[in-house]
């Protein structure tokens, strides 16, 4: 009888373990937290009445297992857990981290502008033609960060097509089928918009296009077609439009004497200048190596006194380049310049105050005859010389794109705390159409965060995802990080369903200037009533020793305004307006 009882108990335990997995020991961690105060007590349970089992020091981080109200359960060792108050730690999760992505996409618009950050506020650094294949790096709701062999930046998600799951699988299988034993060569394209095709035939499908002077890896040449590496797979281009060299030829040595810092973690080092060559080791982020030479998109670095290898150039930041290399960068004579804005002014001298020669529109091209400072000299019809600012055009080839510092320079290295109102059990106001304020504030906060981070600001969100954070904890986040600005985001509600508009609040006099500046920026940008900046008795501003403001970004109680507030267009405009307002405040 006892044996049967024991067997029954064991069976019951197995059934329960199948239905209720033991997350504490084997479950998936829900992000992790970082201790932000000098000492934090870890308790047996979710409350101050439970005994202390461990003390944590500032900067330590532990995996999150569970949440109960204002308390977070963490793993503190093998099989050991404990609880900490969420207002004493900073939660690190996907919401507060950059959304890294991978894969490829195709530009679907004509002459799509590439910008330095996710928004029209950011400077244009170039454009991409329809059909161009790009690598995906990051993305948010409205913008995608892309990379090609020649350019990196953000494009609107409206103008890029991402492959379906079936297309990704087919591409992966196709790549596996290709052999990697051919003798690898390098090549440089000789024309703009060179078609890359799936097979060596003009009747085969086009995979994308390559611009002039693009370096490519060439696997073989047959019947006047060259098989090349294109966005991680194989494609074919017409051989007459590409200059092919052997491996030992076309080595660029103008970077000799330079050093490079690694910007990726665990970057593979290969024995040859090809992604299909053997991996001989790896290098780590922030390590610096001497640069020996470059070929295509690969750079050879000196690993030790007797060892060298090749890495992808995208993940290196060049330093100490010799003057001869710098001089080559400004040799732009004969390069094609493309206008990227309608009404671009061409001037008589390389100066913004000089006379206007004529105006040009987006898409018009000119031949560069030289460069003076940040201005290109160009030849007009009839032989007349004019000048155009380098930061409002794109230039073909390997010439360095000129960038003019924008408002982002005022935000660089600033610490900004964004407080998405409500969260978790606190839904905030509920719109006429069912919109929850807590969901809309986190959406706005993430878009704003991405813009500020692109400008070089350090951004901290007071909550991640749908979590509840008490008001004192939100204020503590501002104090702990010595925030240069604290922005609390909310959406308003009232019984009067026709009330609309944006209101910016402050409590202390030292907060008044920030509120006024943001109110002016919002008023000049948004097509909704601006209710200005005013005094408001809110905990997150009243108890905040840092410069802080609370913004009511519109009325969810107004059914017409609710539709506007939840649109992509409004979210993009409102975050750009706050971004610009912060830049003006710090200027």
Coordinates of C-alpha atoms in Angstrom, one line a residue:
X1 CA 0.0 0.0 0.0
X2 CA 2.8 2.4 0.8
X3 CA 4.5 1.6 -2.5
X4 CA 1.4 2.4 -4.4
X5 CA 1.0 5.6 -2.5
X6 CA 4.5 6.6 -3.4
X7 CA 4.1 5.8 -7.0
X8 CA 0.8 7.7 -7.1
X9 CA 2.5 10.8 -5.5
X10 CA 5.4 10.7 -8.0
X11 CA 2.9 10.4 -10.9
X12 CA 0.9 13.4 -9.5
X13 CA 4.1 15.5 -9.2
X14 CA 5.0 14.7 -12.9
X15 CA 1.5 15.8 -14.0
X16 CA 1.7 19.0 -12.0
X17 CA 5.2 19.8 -13.3
X18 CA 3.9 19.4 -16.9
X19 CA 1.0 21.7 -16.3
X20 CA 2.8 24.2 -14.2
X21 CA 6.5 24.5 -15.3
X22 CA 9.0 25.5 -12.7
X23 CA 10.0 28.9 -14.2
X24 CA 12.3 29.8 -11.4
X25 CA 14.7 27.1 -12.2
X26 CA 14.4 26.6 -15.9
X27 CA 12.0 29.3 -17.2
X28 CA 12.8 32.0 -19.6
X29 CA 14.0 35.3 -18.0
X30 CA 11.9 38.4 -18.7
X31 CA 14.8 40.8 -19.2
X32 CA 17.0 41.9 -16.4
X33 CA 17.3 44.8 -13.9
X34 CA 20.3 46.9 -12.9
X35 CA 20.7 48.2 -9.3
X36 CA 20.7 52.0 -9.4
X37 CA 21.0 52.9 -5.7
X38 CA 24.0 52.2 -3.5
X39 CA 22.4 49.2 -1.7
X40 CA 19.2 47.3 -2.4
X41 CA 17.7 44.7 -0.1
X42 CA 16.6 41.4 -1.6
X43 CA 13.7 39.9 0.4
X44 CA 12.0 36.5 0.6
X45 CA 8.7 37.8 -0.6
X46 CA 7.1 40.8 -2.4
X47 CA 6.8 43.2 0.5
X48 CA 8.8 45.1 3.1
X49 CA 7.7 42.7 5.9
X50 CA 9.6 39.8 4.4
X51 CA 13.1 39.1 5.8
X52 CA 16.2 40.2 3.9
X53 CA 18.1 37.4 2.2
X54 CA 20.8 39.4 0.3
X55 CA 22.1 42.9 -0.3
X56 CA 22.9 44.1 -3.8
X57 CA 25.3 46.9 -4.8
X58 CA 24.9 49.6 -7.3
X59 CA 25.6 48.5 -10.9
X60 CA 24.8 44.8 -10.3
X61 CA 22.3 43.1 -12.7
X62 CA 20.1 40.0 -12.2
X63 CA 17.6 38.2 -14.4
X64 CA 13.9 39.1 -13.9
X65 CA 11.6 36.1 -13.2
X66 CA 8.3 37.6 -12.2
X67 CA 6.4 40.7 -11.1
X68 CA 3.9 41.3 -8.3
X69 CA 2.7 44.9 -8.0
X70 CA 5.6 47.1 -7.2
X71 CA 8.0 44.1 -6.6
X72 CA 10.2 42.2 -9.0
X73 CA 11.3 38.6 -8.4
X74 CA 14.9 38.0 -9.5
X75 CA 17.3 35.1 -9.8
X76 CA 20.2 35.6 -7.4
X77 CA 22.0 32.2 -7.8
X78 CA 21.5 28.6 -8.9
X79 CA 18.0 27.7 -7.6
X80 CA 17.8 30.9 -5.5
X81 CA 15.4 33.8 -6.0
X82 CA 14.4 36.9 -4.2
X83 CA 12.3 40.1 -4.4
X84 CA 13.3 43.7 -4.9
X85 CA 11.3 47.0 -5.0
X86 CA 11.0 48.1 -8.6
X87 CA 11.6 51.8 -7.8
X88 CA 15.1 50.9 -6.6
X89 CA 16.3 49.3 -9.9
X90 CA 16.3 50.1 -13.6
X91 CA 14.7 47.4 -15.8
X92 CA 16.7 46.6 -18.9
X93 CA 14.5 45.0 -21.6
X94 CA 13.9 45.1 -25.3
X95 CA 11.9 48.3 -24.9
X96 CA 14.9 50.3 -23.5
X97 CA 17.3 48.7 -26.0
X98 CA 17.9 49.5 -29.6
X99 CA 15.7 47.2 -31.8
X100 CA 18.4 45.4 -33.7
X101 CA 17.2 43.7 -36.8
X102 CA 18.7 41.5 -39.6
X103 CA 17.7 40.6 -43.1
X104 CA 17.2 42.4 -46.4
X105 CA 14.7 44.6 -48.0
X106 CA 14.1 46.3 -51.3
X107 CA 13.6 50.1 -51.9
X108 CA 10.1 50.5 -53.5
X109 CA 10.0 54.2 -54.0
X110 CA 11.9 56.4 -56.5
X111 CA 14.9 58.3 -55.2
X112 CA 14.1 57.5 -51.5
X113 CA 16.0 59.8 -49.1
X114 CA 18.3 58.3 -46.5
X115 CA 18.6 60.3 -43.3
X116 CA 20.9 60.3 -40.2
X117 CA 18.0 59.4 -37.9
X118 CA 14.4 58.2 -37.8
X119 CA 12.5 61.3 -38.8
X120 CA 12.3 64.1 -41.4
X121 CA 14.1 66.4 -38.9
X122 CA 17.3 64.5 -39.6
X123 CA 19.7 65.5 -42.3
X124 CA 19.6 63.7 -45.7
X125 CA 22.8 61.9 -46.5
X126 CA 21.9 60.5 -49.8
X127 CA 19.2 58.6 -51.7
X128 CA 18.5 55.1 -53.0
X129 CA 17.0 54.1 -56.3
X130 CA 13.9 51.9 -56.7
X131 CA 14.8 48.2 -56.7
X132 CA 18.0 48.7 -54.6
X133 CA 18.6 45.8 -52.1
X134 CA 19.5 46.9 -48.6
X135 CA 20.5 45.3 -45.3
X136 CA 18.2 45.9 -42.4
X137 CA 19.9 47.1 -39.2
X138 CA 17.2 48.5 -36.9
X139 CA 13.5 49.5 -37.3
X140 CA 10.7 51.1 -35.4
X141 CA 7.1 51.8 -36.2
X142 CA 7.7 54.3 -39.0
X143 CA 11.4 54.1 -39.9
X144 CA 14.0 51.4 -40.9
X145 CA 17.8 51.8 -40.6
X146 CA 19.5 50.3 -43.7
X147 CA 23.0 49.7 -45.0
X148 CA 24.4 49.3 -48.5
X149 CA 28.0 49.2 -49.7
X150 CA 27.9 53.0 -50.1
X151 CA 25.5 54.4 -47.5
X152 CA 23.9 53.8 -44.1
X153 CA 21.0 55.6 -42.6
X154 CA 17.2 55.7 -42.0
X155 CA 14.5 55.5 -44.6
X156 CA 10.7 55.7 -44.2
X157 CA 9.1 52.3 -43.9
X158 CA 6.6 53.3 -46.5
X159 CA 9.3 53.1 -49.2
X160 CA 10.8 49.7 -48.4
X161 CA 9.5 46.2 -49.1
X162 CA 10.5 43.4 -46.7
X163 CA 10.7 39.8 -47.9
X164 CA 8.1 37.3 -46.7
X165 CA 9.0 34.2 -44.7
X166 CA 8.8 32.0 -47.7
X167 CA 11.0 34.3 -49.8
X168 CA 13.6 34.3 -47.0
X169 CA 13.6 30.5 -46.9
X170 CA 14.0 30.2 -50.7
X171 CA 16.9 32.7 -50.6
X172 CA 18.6 30.7 -47.9
X173 CA 18.2 27.4 -49.7
X174 CA 19.5 29.0 -53.0
X175 CA 22.6 30.3 -51.2
X176 CA 23.3 26.9 -49.7
X177 CA 23.1 25.2 -53.2
X178 CA 25.9 27.4 -54.6
X179 CA 29.4 26.1 -54.4
X180 CA 32.2 28.1 -52.7
X181 CA 35.2 26.6 -54.3
X182 CA 35.6 29.0 -57.2
X183 CA 38.6 31.3 -57.5
X184 CA 37.4 34.6 -55.9
X185 CA 38.2 37.9 -57.7
X186 CA 37.1 41.4 -57.1
X187 CA 35.3 43.8 -59.4
X188 CA 34.2 47.4 -59.7
X189 CA 31.0 48.4 -61.6
X190 CA 31.5 50.8 -64.5
X191 CA 27.9 52.2 -64.9
X192 CA 25.0 53.4 -62.7
X193 CA 21.9 51.2 -62.1
X194 CA 23.6 48.0 -63.3
X195 CA 21.0 45.2 -63.2
X196 CA 21.8 42.2 -61.0
X197 CA 19.9 39.1 -62.2
X198 CA 19.1 35.7 -60.8
X199 CA 20.6 33.9 -63.8
X200 CA 23.1 34.8 -66.6
X201 CA 20.4 36.0 -69.0
X202 CA 18.6 39.4 -69.7
X203 CA 15.3 37.5 -69.4
X204 CA 15.9 36.3 -65.9
X205 CA 14.5 38.1 -62.8
X206 CA 16.2 41.3 -61.6
X207 CA 17.4 41.0 -58.0
X208 CA 18.3 44.7 -57.7
X209 CA 20.7 47.3 -59.0
X210 CA 24.2 48.5 -58.3
X211 CA 25.6 52.0 -58.7
X212 CA 28.8 53.0 -60.4
X213 CA 32.1 52.4 -58.6
X214 CA 30.6 49.7 -56.3
X215 CA 33.1 47.1 -55.3
X216 CA 31.9 43.5 -55.6
X217 CA 33.2 40.0 -55.0
X218 CA 33.3 38.0 -58.3
X219 CA 33.1 34.2 -58.2
X220 CA 33.4 33.4 -61.9
X221 CA 32.9 34.8 -65.4
X222 CA 31.3 32.8 -68.2
X223 CA 29.7 33.8 -71.6
X224 CA 30.0 37.5 -70.9
X225 CA 28.3 37.2 -67.5
X226 CA 29.9 37.6 -64.0
X227 CA 28.6 35.8 -61.0
X228 CA 28.9 38.1 -57.9
X229 CA 28.0 38.3 -54.3
X230 CA 24.9 40.4 -53.9
X231 CA 23.4 41.1 -50.5
X232 CA 24.5 37.7 -49.1
X233 CA 23.4 35.6 -52.2
X234 CA 24.6 35.0 -55.7
X235 CA 23.6 37.1 -58.7
X236 CA 24.7 37.8 -62.3
X237 CA 25.8 41.0 -64.0
X238 CA 26.8 41.7 -67.6
X239 CA 30.6 41.3 -67.7
X240 CA 31.3 44.2 -70.0
X241 CA 29.9 46.6 -67.4
X242 CA 32.3 45.4 -64.6
X243 CA 36.1 45.7 -64.3
X244 CA 37.3 42.4 -62.9
X245 CA 40.7 42.0 -61.3
X246 CA 42.6 39.1 -59.7
X247 CA 42.9 39.0 -55.9
X248 CA 46.4 40.3 -55.8
X249 CA 45.4 43.3 -57.9
X250 CA 43.1 46.3 -57.0
X251 CA 44.3 46.3 -53.4
X252 CA 43.7 49.8 -51.9
X253 CA 46.7 50.7 -49.8
X254 CA 45.7 54.3 -49.2
X255 CA 44.7 53.4 -45.7
X256 CA 48.2 52.0 -44.8
X257 CA 49.4 53.6 -41.5
X258 CA 45.9 53.9 -40.2
X259 CA 44.3 52.1 -37.3
X260 CA 40.7 50.9 -36.9
X261 CA 38.5 50.3 -33.9
X262 CA 36.1 47.3 -34.0
X263 CA 32.5 48.4 -33.5
X264 CA 30.9 44.9 -33.4
X265 CA 31.0 42.1 -30.7
X266 CA 32.7 38.9 -31.9
X267 CA 33.6 40.0 -35.4
X268 CA 34.9 37.1 -37.5
X269 CA 38.4 37.3 -39.0
X270 CA 38.9 35.4 -42.3
X271 CA 42.0 34.2 -44.1
X272 CA 41.0 35.9 -47.4
X273 CA 39.0 38.9 -48.5
X274 CA 35.7 37.0 -49.0
X275 CA 32.8 36.2 -46.7
X276 CA 33.0 32.7 -48.0
X277 CA 36.6 32.2 -46.9
X278 CA 37.7 30.3 -43.8
X279 CA 37.2 31.9 -40.3
X280 CA 40.6 32.0 -38.5
X281 CA 39.5 33.8 -35.3
X282 CA 37.5 36.8 -34.0
X283 CA 38.0 40.3 -32.6
X284 CA 36.0 42.1 -30.1
X285 CA 34.3 45.5 -29.8
X286 CA 36.5 48.5 -29.0
X287 CA 39.7 46.7 -29.8
X288 CA 42.1 48.6 -32.1
X289 CA 44.2 47.1 -34.9
X290 CA 46.6 48.4 -37.6
X291 CA 45.1 48.6 -41.1
X292 CA 47.1 47.0 -43.8
X293 CA 44.9 47.3 -46.9
X294 CA 41.3 47.2 -48.1
X295 CA 39.7 45.3 -50.9
X296 CA 36.0 45.7 -51.8
X297 CA 34.1 45.6 -48.5
X298 CA 36.9 43.8 -46.6
X299 CA 39.8 45.2 -44.7
X300 CA 43.0 43.4 -43.7
X301 CA 44.2 44.1 -40.2
X302 CA 47.3 43.1 -38.2
X303 CA 46.3 40.8 -35.4
X304 CA 49.7 40.0 -33.9
X305 CA 53.3 40.5 -35.0
X306 CA 53.1 37.5 -37.3
X307 CA 49.3 37.1 -37.9
X308 CA 46.9 39.1 -40.0
X309 CA 43.4 38.6 -41.4
X310 CA 40.4 40.1 -43.1
X311 CA 37.2 41.5 -41.6
X312 CA 34.1 43.2 -43.0
X313 CA 34.9 47.0 -43.3
X314 CA 31.3 48.0 -42.1
X315 CA 32.3 47.1 -38.5
X316 CA 35.5 49.1 -38.4
X317 CA 35.9 52.8 -37.5
X318 CA 39.0 54.1 -39.2
X319 CA 41.4 56.3 -37.3
X320 CA 44.7 58.1 -38.0
X321 CA 44.3 58.0 -41.7
X322 CA 47.3 59.5 -43.6
X323 CA 47.0 62.9 -45.2
X324 CA 47.4 61.3 -48.6
X325 CA 44.2 59.4 -48.1
X326 CA 42.3 62.5 -46.9
X327 CA 43.4 64.4 -50.0
X328 CA 42.0 61.6 -52.2
X329 CA 38.6 62.0 -50.6
X330 CA 38.2 65.6 -51.8
X331 CA 39.3 64.8 -55.4
X332 CA 35.8 65.0 -56.8
X333 CA 36.5 66.3 -60.3
X334 CA 34.3 64.5 -62.8
X335 CA 32.0 63.0 -60.3
X336 CA 28.2 63.3 -60.8
X337 CA 26.3 65.4 -58.3
X338 CA 22.5 64.9 -57.8
X339 CA 20.2 67.5 -56.3
X340 CA 17.9 66.1 -53.5
X341 CA 15.7 69.0 -52.8
X342 CA 13.4 71.1 -55.1
X343 CA 14.4 74.7 -55.3
X344 CA 18.0 74.1 -54.3
X345 CA 20.0 77.4 -54.8
X346 CA 23.1 77.4 -56.9
X347 CA 25.3 80.4 -56.0
X348 CA 28.1 82.4 -57.6
X349 CA 30.6 81.8 -54.8
X350 CA 31.0 79.0 -52.1
X351 CA 29.2 81.1 -49.6
X352 CA 25.6 81.1 -48.4
X353 CA 25.5 84.9 -48.7
X354 CA 26.7 85.1 -52.3
X355 CA 24.5 85.8 -55.3
X356 CA 22.0 83.3 -56.7
X357 CA 22.9 82.0 -60.2
X358 CA 19.8 79.8 -60.6
X359 CA 17.7 77.1 -58.9
X360 CA 17.7 73.3 -59.4
X361 CA 15.1 70.6 -58.5
X362 CA 15.4 67.2 -57.0
X363 CA 16.8 64.6 -59.4
X364 CA 18.8 67.1 -61.6
X365 CA 22.5 66.1 -62.1
X366 CA 25.7 68.1 -62.6
X367 CA 29.3 67.3 -63.0
X368 CA 31.6 68.4 -60.2
X369 CA 34.6 70.4 -61.3
X370 CA 36.1 70.9 -57.8
X371 CA 35.5 71.5 -54.1
X372 CA 36.0 74.5 -51.9
X373 CA 35.4 73.9 -48.2
X374 CA 32.0 72.2 -48.0
X375 CA 30.9 73.5 -51.4
X376 CA 31.1 71.8 -54.8
X377 CA 31.8 73.8 -57.9
X378 CA 29.7 72.6 -60.9
X379 CA 29.5 73.4 -64.6
X380 CA 26.1 74.7 -65.8
X381 CA 24.9 74.6 -69.4
X382 CA 26.8 77.1 -71.4
X383 CA 30.0 76.5 -69.3
X384 CA 29.2 78.8 -66.4
X385 CA 30.5 77.8 -62.9
X386 CA 28.2 77.7 -59.9
X387 CA 28.5 76.4 -56.3
X388 CA 26.2 74.2 -54.3
X389 CA 26.4 73.3 -50.7
X390 CA 27.7 69.7 -50.2
X391 CA 25.2 68.8 -47.5
X392 CA 22.2 69.2 -49.7
X393 CA 23.3 67.0 -52.6
X394 CA 24.6 63.4 -53.1
X395 CA 27.8 62.6 -55.0
X396 CA 28.6 59.4 -56.8
X397 CA 31.7 57.2 -56.2
X398 CA 33.8 57.0 -53.1
X399 CA 33.8 60.8 -52.4
X400 CA 32.9 61.5 -48.7
X401 CA 29.4 62.8 -48.2
X402 CA 29.5 66.2 -46.6
X403 CA 27.3 66.6 -43.5
X404 CA 26.4 69.9 -41.9
X405 CA 25.8 69.6 -38.1
X406 CA 22.1 70.0 -37.4
X407 CA 20.1 70.3 -34.2
X408 CA 21.4 66.9 -33.1
X409 CA 24.6 68.5 -31.9
X410 CA 22.7 70.2 -29.1
X411 CA 21.3 66.8 -27.9
X412 CA 24.5 64.8 -28.1
X413 CA 25.5 63.4 -24.7
X414 CA 22.4 64.8 -22.9
X415 CA 20.6 62.5 -20.4
X416 CA 16.9 62.6 -21.1
X417 CA 14.4 60.6 -19.1
X418 CA 11.1 59.8 -20.9
X419 CA 8.2 58.9 -18.7
X420 CA 5.4 57.1 -20.5
X421 CA 2.3 57.8 -18.3
X422 CA 0.4 55.0 -16.6
X423 CA 1.1 51.3 -17.4
X424 CA 0.2 47.8 -16.0
X425 CA -2.9 47.9 -13.8
X426 CA -3.2 51.6 -14.4
X427 CA -4.6 52.1 -17.9
X428 CA -5.0 55.8 -17.7
X429 CA -7.9 57.4 -19.6
X430 CA -9.8 55.3 -22.1
X431 CA -10.7 56.9 -25.4
X432 CA -14.2 57.0 -26.9
X433 CA -13.0 54.4 -29.4
X434 CA -11.4 52.2 -26.7
X435 CA -7.8 53.5 -27.0
X436 CA -5.9 53.0 -23.7
X437 CA -3.7 55.9 -22.7
X438 CA -1.0 53.6 -21.3
X439 CA -0.6 51.9 -24.7
X440 CA -0.4 55.2 -26.6
X441 CA 2.1 56.8 -24.2
X442 CA 4.6 53.9 -24.5
X443 CA 4.2 54.0 -28.3
X444 CA 5.0 57.8 -28.3
X445 CA 7.9 57.3 -25.9
X446 CA 9.6 54.7 -28.0
X447 CA 9.4 56.8 -31.2
X448 CA 10.8 59.8 -29.3
X449 CA 13.6 57.6 -27.7
X450 CA 14.7 56.4 -31.2
X451 CA 15.0 60.0 -32.5
X452 CA 16.9 61.2 -29.4
X453 CA 19.3 58.2 -29.4
X454 CA 20.0 58.8 -33.1
X455 CA 21.2 62.3 -32.1
X456 CA 23.6 60.9 -29.5
X457 CA 21.5 61.4 -26.4
X458 CA 21.4 59.0 -23.5
X459 CA 17.7 58.1 -23.1
X460 CA 16.1 56.3 -20.2
X461 CA 12.5 55.1 -20.1
X462 CA 10.8 55.0 -16.7
X463 CA 8.9 51.9 -17.7
X464 CA 9.2 49.2 -20.3
X465 CA 6.2 47.5 -21.9
X466 CA 2.9 47.2 -20.0
X467 CA 4.3 47.5 -16.5
X468 CA 3.2 49.6 -13.5
X469 CA 5.7 51.9 -12.0
X470 CA 4.8 54.1 -9.0
X471 CA 5.2 57.8 -9.2
X472 CA 8.1 58.1 -6.7
X473 CA 10.0 55.5 -8.7
X474 CA 9.6 57.6 -11.9
X475 CA 11.0 60.7 -10.1
X476 CA 13.8 58.6 -8.6
X477 CA 14.8 57.6 -12.1
X478 CA 15.2 61.3 -12.9
X479 CA 17.4 61.9 -9.8
X480 CA 19.5 58.8 -10.1
X481 CA 20.5 59.6 -13.6
X482 CA 20.9 63.3 -13.1
X483 CA 18.6 63.9 -16.0
X484 CA 19.2 67.0 -18.1
X485 CA 15.4 66.8 -18.9
X486 CA 12.5 64.7 -17.7
X487 CA 9.5 64.5 -20.1
X488 CA 6.3 62.8 -18.8
X489 CA 3.9 61.9 -21.7
X490 CA 0.2 61.7 -21.3
X491 CA -3.1 62.0 -23.2
X492 CA -6.0 64.0 -21.7
X493 CA -9.7 63.4 -21.1
X494 CA -12.7 65.6 -20.2
X495 CA -16.5 65.3 -20.2
X496 CA -16.7 67.8 -23.0
X497 CA -16.1 65.8 -26.1
X498 CA -15.3 68.7 -28.3
X499 CA -12.3 69.9 -26.2
X500 CA -9.0 69.3 -28.0
X501 CA -5.4 70.5 -27.9
X502 CA -2.0 70.1 -26.3
X503 CA -1.0 71.4 -22.9
X504 CA 2.5 71.6 -21.4
X505 CA 2.9 71.8 -17.6
X506 CA 5.6 72.7 -15.1
X507 CA 5.6 73.1 -11.3
X508 CA 8.8 74.9 -10.3
X509 CA 10.2 78.1 -11.8
X510 CA 13.3 76.2 -12.9
X511 CA 11.1 74.0 -15.1
X512 CA 9.2 76.9 -16.8
X513 CA 11.7 77.5 -19.6
X514 CA 11.6 73.8 -20.8
X515 CA 7.8 73.8 -20.7
X516 CA 7.6 77.0 -22.7
X517 CA 10.1 75.9 -25.3
X518 CA 8.4 72.6 -25.9
X519 CA 5.0 74.4 -26.0
X520 CA 6.3 76.7 -28.7
X521 CA 7.7 73.8 -30.7
X522 CA 4.5 71.9 -30.5
X523 CA 2.4 74.9 -31.4
X524 CA 4.4 75.7 -34.5
X525 CA 4.3 72.1 -35.7
X526 CA 1.0 70.5 -34.8
X527 CA -2.3 71.2 -36.5
X528 CA -4.3 71.0 -33.2
X529 CA -5.0 73.8 -30.7
X530 CA -2.0 74.7 -28.6
X531 CA -3.0 75.4 -25.0
X532 CA 0.5 76.6 -24.2
X533 CA 2.6 76.1 -21.1
X534 CA 1.1 76.5 -17.6
X535 CA 1.5 75.7 -13.9
X536 CA 0.3 72.2 -12.9
X537 CA 0.5 70.3 -9.6
X538 CA 1.6 66.9 -10.7
X539 CA 3.8 64.5 -8.6
X540 CA 6.4 63.9 -11.3
X541 CA 7.1 67.6 -11.7
X542 CA 6.4 68.8 -8.1
X543 CA 8.8 66.2 -6.5
X544 CA 11.4 66.4 -9.3
X545 CA 14.6 68.2 -8.5
X546 CA 15.6 68.1 -12.2
X547 CA 14.2 70.2 -15.1
X548 CA 10.9 68.4 -15.8
X549 CA 7.6 68.8 -17.7
X550 CA 4.4 66.9 -18.2
X551 CA 2.7 67.1 -21.6
X552 CA -0.9 66.3 -22.3
X553 CA -0.6 65.4 -26.0
X554 CA -4.3 65.6 -27.0
X555 CA -7.7 64.5 -25.8
X556 CA -8.8 60.9 -26.2
X557 CA -12.3 62.0 -25.0
X558 CA -12.7 63.8 -28.3
X559 CA -13.7 61.0 -30.8
X560 CA -12.4 63.0 -33.8
X561 CA -9.1 63.8 -32.1
X562 CA -8.7 60.2 -30.9
X563 CA -8.5 59.1 -34.5
X564 CA -5.8 61.7 -35.2
X565 CA -3.8 60.9 -32.0
X566 CA -3.5 57.2 -32.9
X567 CA -2.4 57.7 -36.5
X568 CA 1.2 57.1 -37.6
X569 CA 1.4 60.6 -39.0
X570 CA 0.5 62.3 -35.7
X571 CA 2.9 60.1 -33.7
X572 CA 5.7 61.0 -36.1
X573 CA 4.9 64.7 -36.0
X574 CA 4.5 64.9 -32.2
X575 CA 7.8 63.2 -31.5
X576 CA 9.6 65.3 -34.0
X577 CA 8.2 68.5 -32.4
X578 CA 9.3 67.4 -28.9
X579 CA 12.7 66.4 -30.4
X580 CA 13.1 69.9 -32.0
X581 CA 11.9 71.6 -28.8
X582 CA 14.5 69.8 -26.7
X583 CA 17.2 70.8 -29.1
X584 CA 16.1 74.4 -28.9
X585 CA 16.1 74.3 -25.1
X586 CA 19.6 73.0 -25.0
X587 CA 20.9 75.3 -27.7

